[in-house]
Coordinates of N, CA and C in Angstrom, one line a residue:
X1 N 64.7 36.0 11.3 CA 63.5 36.6 10.8 C 62.5 35.5 10.4
X2 N 63.0 34.4 9.9 CA 62.1 33.3 9.5 C 61.5 32.7 10.8
X3 N 62.3 32.5 11.8 CA 61.8 32.0 13.1 C 60.7 32.8 13.7
X4 N 60.9 34.1 13.6 CA 59.9 35.1 14.1 C 58.6 35.0 13.3
X5 N 58.7 34.9 12.0 CA 57.5 34.8 11.1 C 56.8 33.5 11.4
X6 N 57.5 32.5 11.5 CA 56.9 31.2 11.8 C 56.1 31.2 13.2
X7 N 56.7 31.8 14.2 CA 56.1 32.0 15.5 C 54.8 32.8 15.4
X8 N 54.9 33.9 14.6 CA 53.7 34.7 14.4 C 52.6 34.0 13.7
X9 N 53.0 33.2 12.7 CA 52.0 32.4 11.9 C 51.3 31.4 12.8
X10 N 52.1 30.7 13.7 CA 51.6 29.7 14.6 C 50.6 30.4 15.6
X11 N 51.0 31.5 16.1 CA 50.1 32.2 17.1 C 48.8 32.7 16.4
X12 N 48.9 33.2 15.2 CA 47.7 33.6 14.4 C 46.8 32.4 14.1
X13 N 47.4 31.3 13.7 CA 46.7 30.0 13.5 C 46.0 29.6 14.7
X14 N 46.7 29.6 15.9 CA 46.0 29.2 17.1 C 44.9 30.1 17.5
X15 N 45.0 31.4 17.3 CA 43.9 32.4 17.6 C 42.7 32.1 16.7
X16 N 43.0 31.9 15.4 CA 41.9 31.6 14.4 C 41.2 30.3 14.8
X17 N 42.0 29.3 15.2 CA 41.4 28.0 15.5 C 40.6 28.1 16.8
X18 N 41.1 28.8 17.8 CA 40.3 28.9 19.1 C 39.1 29.8 18.8
X19 N 39.2 30.8 18.0 CA 38.1 31.7 17.7 C 37.0 30.9 17.0
X20 N 37.4 30.1 16.0 CA 36.4 29.2 15.3 C 35.8 28.2 16.2
X21 N 36.6 27.6 17.0 CA 36.0 26.6 18.0 C 35.1 27.4 19.0
X22 N 35.4 28.5 19.4 CA 34.6 29.3 20.3 C 33.3 29.7 19.7
X23 N 33.3 30.1 18.4 CA 32.1 30.5 17.7 C 31.2 29.3 17.6
X24 N 31.8 28.1 17.2 CA 31.0 26.9 17.1 C 30.3 26.5 18.4
X25 N 31.1 26.6 19.5 CA 30.6 26.2 20.8 C 29.5 27.2 21.2
X26 N 29.7 28.5 21.0 CA 28.7 29.5 21.3 C 27.4 29.2 20.6
X27 N 27.5 29.0 19.3 CA 26.3 28.8 18.5 C 25.6 27.5 19.0
X28 N 26.3 26.5 19.3 CA 25.7 25.2 19.8 C 25.0 25.5 21.1
X29 N 25.6 26.2 22.0 CA 25.0 26.5 23.3 C 23.7 27.4 23.1
X30 N 23.8 28.4 22.2 CA 22.6 29.2 22.0 C 21.5 28.3 21.4
X31 N 21.8 27.4 20.6 CA 20.7 26.5 20.0 C 20.1 25.7 21.1
X32 N 21.0 25.1 22.0 CA 20.5 24.3 23.1 C 19.6 25.1 24.1
X33 N 20.1 26.4 24.4 CA 19.4 27.3 25.3 C 18.0 27.6 24.7
X34 N 17.9 27.8 23.4 CA 16.6 28.1 22.8 C 15.7 26.9 22.8
X35 N 16.3 25.7 22.7 CA 15.5 24.5 22.8 C 14.9 24.3 24.2
X36 N 15.6 24.7 25.2 CA 15.1 24.6 26.6 C 14.0 25.7 26.7
X37 N 14.2 26.9 26.2 CA 13.1 27.9 26.3 C 11.8 27.4 25.6
X38 N 12.0 26.9 24.4 CA 10.8 26.4 23.6 C 10.1 25.3 24.4
X39 N 10.9 24.4 25.0 CA 10.2 23.3 25.8 C 9.5 23.9 27.0
X40 N 10.1 24.9 27.6 CA 9.4 25.5 28.8 C 8.1 26.2 28.4
X41 N 8.2 26.9 27.2 CA 7.0 27.5 26.7 C 5.9 26.5 26.4
X42 N 6.3 25.3 25.9 CA 5.3 24.3 25.7 C 4.7 23.8 27.0
X43 N 5.5 23.7 28.0 CA 4.9 23.3 29.3 C 3.9 24.3 29.8
X44 N 4.3 25.6 29.7 CA 3.3 26.7 30.1 C 2.1 26.7 29.3
X45 N 2.2 26.4 28.0 CA 1.0 26.3 27.1 C 0.1 25.3 27.6
X46 N 0.6 24.1 27.9 CA -0.3 23.0 28.4 C -0.9 23.3 29.7
X47 N -0.2 24.0 30.6 CA -0.8 24.4 31.9 C -1.9 25.4 31.6
X48 N -1.7 26.3 30.7 CA -2.7 27.3 30.3 C -3.9 26.7 29.8
X49 N -3.7 25.6 29.0 CA -4.9 24.9 28.4 C -5.7 24.3 29.5
X50 N -5.1 23.8 30.5 CA -5.8 23.2 31.7 C -6.5 24.4 32.4
X51 N -5.9 25.5 32.6 CA -6.5 26.6 33.3 C -7.7 27.1 32.5
X52 N -7.6 27.1 31.2 CA -8.7 27.5 30.4 C -9.9 26.6 30.5
X53 N -9.7 25.3 30.7 CA -10.8 24.3 30.7 C -11.5 24.4 32.1
X54 N -10.8 24.8 33.1 CA -11.4 24.7 34.5 C -12.7 25.6 34.6
X55 N -12.8 26.8 34.1 CA -14.0 27.5 34.3 C -15.2 26.8 33.6
X56 N -15.0 26.1 32.5 CA -16.1 25.4 31.9 C -16.5 24.2 32.7
X57 N -15.5 23.5 33.3 CA -15.8 22.4 34.2 C -16.6 22.9 35.4
X58 N -16.1 23.9 36.0 CA -16.8 24.5 37.2 C -18.2 24.9 36.9
X59 N -18.4 25.6 35.8 CA -19.8 26.0 35.4 C -20.7 24.8 35.1
X60 N -20.2 23.8 34.5 CA -20.9 22.6 34.2 C -21.3 21.9 35.5
X61 N -20.4 21.8 36.5 CA -20.7 21.2 37.8 C -21.7 22.0 38.5
X62 N -21.6 23.4 38.5 CA -22.6 24.2 39.2 C -24.0 24.1 38.6
X63 N -24.0 23.9 37.3 CA -25.3 23.8 36.6 C -26.0 22.5 36.9
X64 N -25.3 21.4 37.2 CA -25.8 20.1 37.3 C -26.1 19.6 38.7
X65 N -25.4 20.3 39.7 CA -25.5 19.7 41.0 C -25.7 20.8 42.1
X66 N -26.3 20.4 43.1 CA -26.4 21.3 44.3 C -25.1 20.9 45.0
X67 N -24.0 21.6 44.6 CA -22.7 21.1 44.9 C -22.0 21.8 46.1
X68 N -21.1 21.1 46.7 CA -20.3 21.7 47.8 C -19.5 22.9 47.4
X69 N -19.9 24.0 47.9 CA -19.4 25.3 47.4 C -17.9 25.4 47.8
X70 N -17.5 24.8 48.9 CA -16.1 24.9 49.3 C -15.1 24.3 48.3
X71 N -15.6 23.2 47.7 CA -14.8 22.5 46.7 C -14.6 23.3 45.5
X72 N -15.7 23.9 45.0 CA -15.6 24.8 43.8 C -14.7 26.0 44.1
X73 N -14.9 26.6 45.3 CA -14.1 27.7 45.7 C -12.6 27.4 45.7
X74 N -12.2 26.2 46.2 CA -10.8 25.9 46.2 C -10.3 25.7 44.8
X75 N -11.1 25.1 43.9 CA -10.6 25.0 42.5 C -10.4 26.3 41.9
X76 N -11.3 27.2 42.1 CA -11.2 28.6 41.5 C -10.0 29.3 42.1
X77 N -9.8 29.2 43.4 CA -8.7 29.9 44.0 C -7.3 29.3 43.5
X78 N -7.3 28.0 43.4 CA -6.1 27.3 43.0 C -5.8 27.7 41.5
X79 N -6.8 27.8 40.7 CA -6.6 28.1 39.3 C -6.0 29.6 39.2
X80 N -6.6 30.5 40.0 CA -6.2 31.9 40.0 C -4.7 31.9 40.5
X81 N -4.3 31.2 41.5 CA -3.0 31.2 42.0 C -2.0 30.6 40.9
X82 N -2.4 29.5 40.3 CA -1.5 28.9 39.3 C -1.4 29.8 38.0
X83 N -2.4 30.5 37.6 CA -2.3 31.3 36.4 C -1.5 32.6 36.6
X84 N -1.4 33.0 37.9 CA -0.7 34.2 38.2 C 0.8 34.0 38.2
X85 N 1.2 32.8 38.4 CA 2.6 32.4 38.5 C 3.2 32.3 37.1
X86 N 4.1 33.2 36.7 CA 4.7 33.2 35.4 C 6.2 33.2 35.6
X87 N 6.9 32.4 34.8 CA 8.4 32.4 34.9 C 9.0 32.6 33.6
X88 N 9.9 33.5 33.5 CA 10.6 33.9 32.3 C 11.6 32.7 32.0
X89 N 11.5 32.1 30.7 CA 12.3 31.0 30.4 C 13.8 31.3 30.5
X90 N 14.2 32.5 30.4 CA 15.6 32.9 30.5 C 16.1 32.9 32.0
X91 N 15.1 32.9 32.9 CA 15.5 33.0 34.3 C 14.9 31.9 35.1
X92 N 15.1 30.6 34.7 CA 14.6 29.5 35.4 C 15.5 29.0 36.5
X93 N 15.2 29.6 37.7 CA 16.0 29.2 38.9 C 15.3 28.0 39.6
X94 N 16.1 27.3 40.4 CA 15.4 26.2 41.1 C 14.3 26.7 42.0
X95 N 14.4 27.8 42.6 CA 13.4 28.4 43.5 C 12.2 28.7 42.8
X96 N 12.3 29.4 41.6 CA 11.1 29.8 40.9 C 10.4 28.5 40.3
X97 N 11.2 27.6 39.9 CA 10.6 26.3 39.3 C 9.8 25.6 40.5
X98 N 10.4 25.6 41.7 CA 9.7 25.0 42.8 C 8.4 25.7 43.1
X99 N 8.4 27.1 43.1 CA 7.2 27.8 43.3 C 6.1 27.5 42.3
X100 N 6.5 27.4 41.0 CA 5.6 27.1 39.9 C 5.0 25.7 40.1
X101 N 5.9 24.7 40.4 CA 5.4 23.4 40.6 C 4.4 23.3 41.8
X102 N 4.7 24.1 42.8 CA 3.8 24.1 44.0 C 2.4 24.6 43.7
X103 N 2.4 25.7 42.9 CA 1.1 26.3 42.5 C 0.3 25.4 41.6
X104 N 1.0 24.7 40.7 CA 0.4 23.8 39.8 C -0.1 22.5 40.6
X105 N 0.7 22.1 41.6 CA 0.3 21.0 42.4 C -0.9 21.2 43.2
X106 N -1.1 22.4 43.7 CA -2.3 22.8 44.5 C -3.5 22.7 43.6
X107 N -3.3 23.2 42.3 CA -4.4 23.1 41.4 C -4.8 21.7 41.1
X108 N -3.8 20.8 40.9 CA -4.0 19.4 40.6 C -4.8 18.8 41.8
X109 N -4.4 19.1 43.0 CA -5.1 18.5 44.2 C -6.6 19.0 44.2
X110 N -6.8 20.3 43.9 CA -8.2 20.8 44.0 C -9.0 20.2 42.9
X111 N -8.5 20.0 41.7 CA -9.2 19.3 40.6 C -9.5 17.9 41.0
X112 N -8.6 17.2 41.6 CA -8.8 15.8 42.1 C -9.9 15.7 43.1
X113 N -10.0 16.7 44.0 CA -11.1 16.7 45.0 C -12.4 16.9 44.3
X114 N -12.4 17.8 43.3 CA -13.6 18.1 42.6 C -14.1 16.9 41.8
X115 N -13.2 16.2 41.2 CA -13.6 15.0 40.4 C -14.1 13.9 41.4
X116 N -13.5 13.7 42.5 CA -13.9 12.7 43.5 C -15.3 13.0 44.1
X117 N -15.5 14.3 44.5 CA -16.7 14.7 45.1 C -17.8 14.6 44.0
X118 N -17.5 14.8 42.7 CA -18.5 14.8 41.7 C -19.1 13.4 41.5
X119 N -18.4 12.4 41.9 CA -18.8 11.0 41.8 C -20.1 10.8 42.7
X120 N -20.4 11.6 43.6 CA -21.5 11.5 44.5 C -22.8 12.0 43.8
X121 N -22.7 12.5 42.6 CA -23.8 13.1 41.9 C -24.1 12.4 40.6
X122 N -25.0 11.4 40.6 CA -25.3 10.6 39.4 C -25.7 11.4 38.2
X123 N -26.4 12.5 38.3 CA -26.8 13.3 37.2 C -25.6 14.0 36.6
X124 N -24.7 14.4 37.4 CA -23.5 15.0 36.9 C -22.6 14.0 36.1
X125 N -22.5 12.8 36.7 CA -21.7 11.8 36.0 C -22.3 11.5 34.6
X126 N -23.6 11.5 34.5 CA -24.2 11.2 33.3 C -24.2 12.3 32.2
X127 N -23.9 13.5 32.7 CA -24.0 14.7 31.8 C -22.8 14.6 30.8
X128 N -23.2 14.7 29.5 CA -22.2 14.6 28.4 C -21.2 15.7 28.5
X129 N -21.6 16.9 28.9 CA -20.7 18.1 28.9 C -19.6 17.8 30.0
X130 N -20.1 17.3 31.2 CA -19.1 17.0 32.2 C -18.1 15.9 31.8
X131 N -18.7 14.8 31.2 CA -17.8 13.7 30.8 C -16.8 14.2 29.7
X132 N -17.3 15.1 28.8 CA -16.3 15.6 27.8 C -15.3 16.5 28.4
X133 N -15.6 17.3 29.4 CA -14.6 18.1 30.1 C -13.7 17.3 30.9
X134 N -14.2 16.3 31.5 CA -13.3 15.4 32.3 C -12.3 14.7 31.4
X135 N -12.8 14.3 30.2 CA -11.9 13.7 29.3 C -10.8 14.7 28.8
X136 N -11.3 15.9 28.5 CA -10.3 17.0 28.1 C -9.3 17.2 29.2
X137 N -9.7 17.2 30.4 CA -8.7 17.4 31.5 C -7.8 16.3 31.6
X138 N -8.3 15.1 31.5 CA -7.4 13.9 31.5 C -6.3 14.0 30.4
X139 N -6.8 14.3 29.2 CA -5.9 14.5 28.0 C -4.9 15.6 28.3
X140 N -5.4 16.7 28.9 CA -4.5 17.8 29.2 C -3.4 17.4 30.2
X141 N -3.8 16.6 31.2 CA -2.8 16.2 32.2 C -1.8 15.3 31.5
X142 N -2.2 14.5 30.6 CA -1.2 13.7 29.8 C -0.3 14.6 29.0
X143 N -0.9 15.6 28.4 CA 0.0 16.6 27.6 C 1.0 17.3 28.5
X144 N 0.5 17.6 29.7 CA 1.5 18.3 30.6 C 2.6 17.4 31.0
X145 N 2.3 16.1 31.2 CA 3.4 15.1 31.5 C 4.3 15.0 30.4
X146 N 3.8 14.9 29.1 CA 4.7 14.8 28.0 C 5.5 16.1 27.8
X147 N 4.9 17.2 28.0 CA 5.6 18.5 27.9 C 6.7 18.6 28.9
X148 N 6.4 18.2 30.2 CA 7.5 18.2 31.2 C 8.6 17.3 30.9
X149 N 8.3 16.1 30.3 CA 9.3 15.2 29.9 C 10.2 15.8 28.8
X150 N 9.5 16.4 27.9 CA 10.3 17.1 26.8 C 11.2 18.2 27.3
X151 N 10.7 18.9 28.3 CA 11.4 20.0 28.9 C 12.7 19.4 29.6
X152 N 12.4 18.3 30.4 CA 13.6 17.7 31.0 C 14.6 17.1 30.1
X153 N 14.2 16.6 28.9 CA 15.1 16.1 27.9 C 15.9 17.3 27.3
X154 N 15.2 18.4 27.1 CA 15.9 19.6 26.5 C 16.9 20.1 27.6
X155 N 16.6 20.1 28.8 CA 17.5 20.6 29.9 C 18.7 19.6 30.0
X156 N 18.4 18.3 29.9 CA 19.5 17.4 30.0 C 20.5 17.6 28.8
X157 N 20.0 17.8 27.6 CA 20.8 18.0 26.4 C 21.6 19.2 26.6
X158 N 21.0 20.3 27.0 CA 21.7 21.6 27.3 C 22.8 21.4 28.3
X159 N 22.4 20.8 29.5 CA 23.4 20.7 30.6 C 24.6 19.8 30.2
X160 N 24.3 18.8 29.3 CA 25.5 18.0 28.8 C 26.4 18.8 28.0
X161 N 25.8 19.6 27.1 CA 26.6 20.5 26.3 C 27.4 21.5 27.1
X162 N 26.8 22.1 28.1 CA 27.4 23.1 28.9 C 28.6 22.5 29.7
X163 N 28.5 21.2 30.0 CA 29.5 20.6 30.9 C 30.6 19.9 30.1
X164 N 30.4 19.6 28.7 CA 31.3 18.9 27.9 C 32.6 19.8 27.6
X165 N 33.7 19.1 27.5 CA 34.9 19.8 27.1 C 35.0 19.9 25.6
X166 N 35.3 20.9 25.0 CA 35.8 22.2 25.4 C 34.7 23.2 25.6
X167 N 33.4 22.8 25.4 CA 32.3 23.8 25.5 C 32.2 24.3 26.9
X168 N 32.6 23.5 27.9 CA 32.6 24.0 29.3 C 33.5 25.3 29.5
X169 N 34.6 25.3 28.8 CA 35.4 26.5 28.9 C 34.7 27.7 28.4
X170 N 34.1 27.6 27.2 CA 33.4 28.7 26.6 C 32.1 29.0 27.3
X171 N 31.4 28.0 27.9 CA 30.1 28.3 28.5 C 30.3 29.2 29.7
X172 N 31.3 28.9 30.5 CA 31.5 29.7 31.7 C 31.9 31.2 31.3
X173 N 32.7 31.3 30.3 CA 33.1 32.7 29.9 C 31.9 33.4 29.3
X174 N 31.0 32.7 28.6 CA 29.9 33.4 27.9 C 28.6 33.4 28.7
X175 N 28.6 32.9 30.0 CA 27.5 33.1 30.9 C 26.4 32.0 30.7
X176 N 26.8 30.9 30.1 CA 25.8 29.8 30.0 C 25.9 28.9 31.3
X177 N 24.8 28.8 32.0 CA 24.9 28.0 33.3 C 23.9 26.9 33.2
X178 N 24.2 25.8 33.9 CA 23.2 24.6 33.9 C 21.8 25.1 34.3
X179 N 20.8 24.4 33.8 CA 19.4 24.7 34.1 C 18.8 23.5 34.9
X180 N 17.7 23.8 35.5 CA 17.1 22.8 36.4 C 15.8 22.3 35.6
X181 N 15.6 21.0 35.8 CA 14.4 20.4 35.2 C 13.3 20.2 36.3
X182 N 12.2 19.6 35.8 CA 11.1 19.2 36.8 C 11.6 18.0 37.6
X183 N 11.2 18.1 38.9 CA 11.5 16.9 39.7 C 10.1 16.6 40.4
X184 N 10.0 15.4 40.8 CA 8.8 15.0 41.5 C 8.7 15.7 42.9
X185 N 7.4 16.0 43.3 CA 7.2 16.6 44.6 C 7.5 15.6 45.7
X186 N 7.9 16.1 46.8 CA 8.3 15.2 47.9 C 7.0 14.4 48.3
X187 N 7.2 13.1 48.5 CA 6.2 12.2 48.9 C 5.4 11.6 47.7
X188 N 5.7 12.0 46.5 CA 5.0 11.5 45.3 C 5.4 10.1 44.9
X189 N 6.5 9.6 45.6 CA 6.9 8.2 45.2 C 5.9 7.2 45.9
X190 N 5.1 7.7 46.8 CA 4.1 6.8 47.4 C 2.8 6.9 46.7
X191 N 2.2 5.8 46.4 CA 0.9 5.8 45.7 C -0.2 6.4 46.5
X192 N -1.0 7.3 45.9 CA -2.1 7.9 46.7 C -3.1 6.8 47.1
X193 N -3.8 7.0 48.3 CA -4.8 6.1 48.8 C -6.1 6.5 48.3
X194 N -6.9 5.7 47.7 CA -8.2 6.0 47.2 C -9.2 5.3 48.1
X195 N -10.1 6.1 48.7 CA -11.1 5.6 49.6 C -12.5 6.0 49.1
X196 N -13.4 5.1 49.2 CA -14.8 5.4 48.9 C -15.7 5.3 50.1

């Protein structure tokens, strides 16, 4: 009888210990997952800030220069494409992240062309509104870089937690999967060529 009670107590203690460990691991994974979602929302917020500034920049350029319409049209189209692309932070797949990065990359290229072509217009360069918007865009690009780095840090922390033992055992059972971070676009390791 005593041996049976001792076995029962050991089994119950093991269940309580595993249950407590499982709850702690689950709560830690939930906290890490929410940190990744917050970081992703911050990335989207900074991209939205850039998208909100673009109409002001385009209107300022239109008002100051007899400008190349195709450049403005490409900026407007790229902005529309980039702002239509929304990703749910709970469903960040590599494919969706790639599509998002591609849409944002097209917008960055269009803005770059706009700023380069605007150099041909001395009145535009001297315009305070244009200079202010250009500074705002530069600041926004820096914010986007910081937000993407913060997102990658949150993803790394989450992925480490998901892969560590014993959390890895519970992560698989509870549906926590590794997440993907931002990666550089193909060819971005080469410095762009600037020609005047």
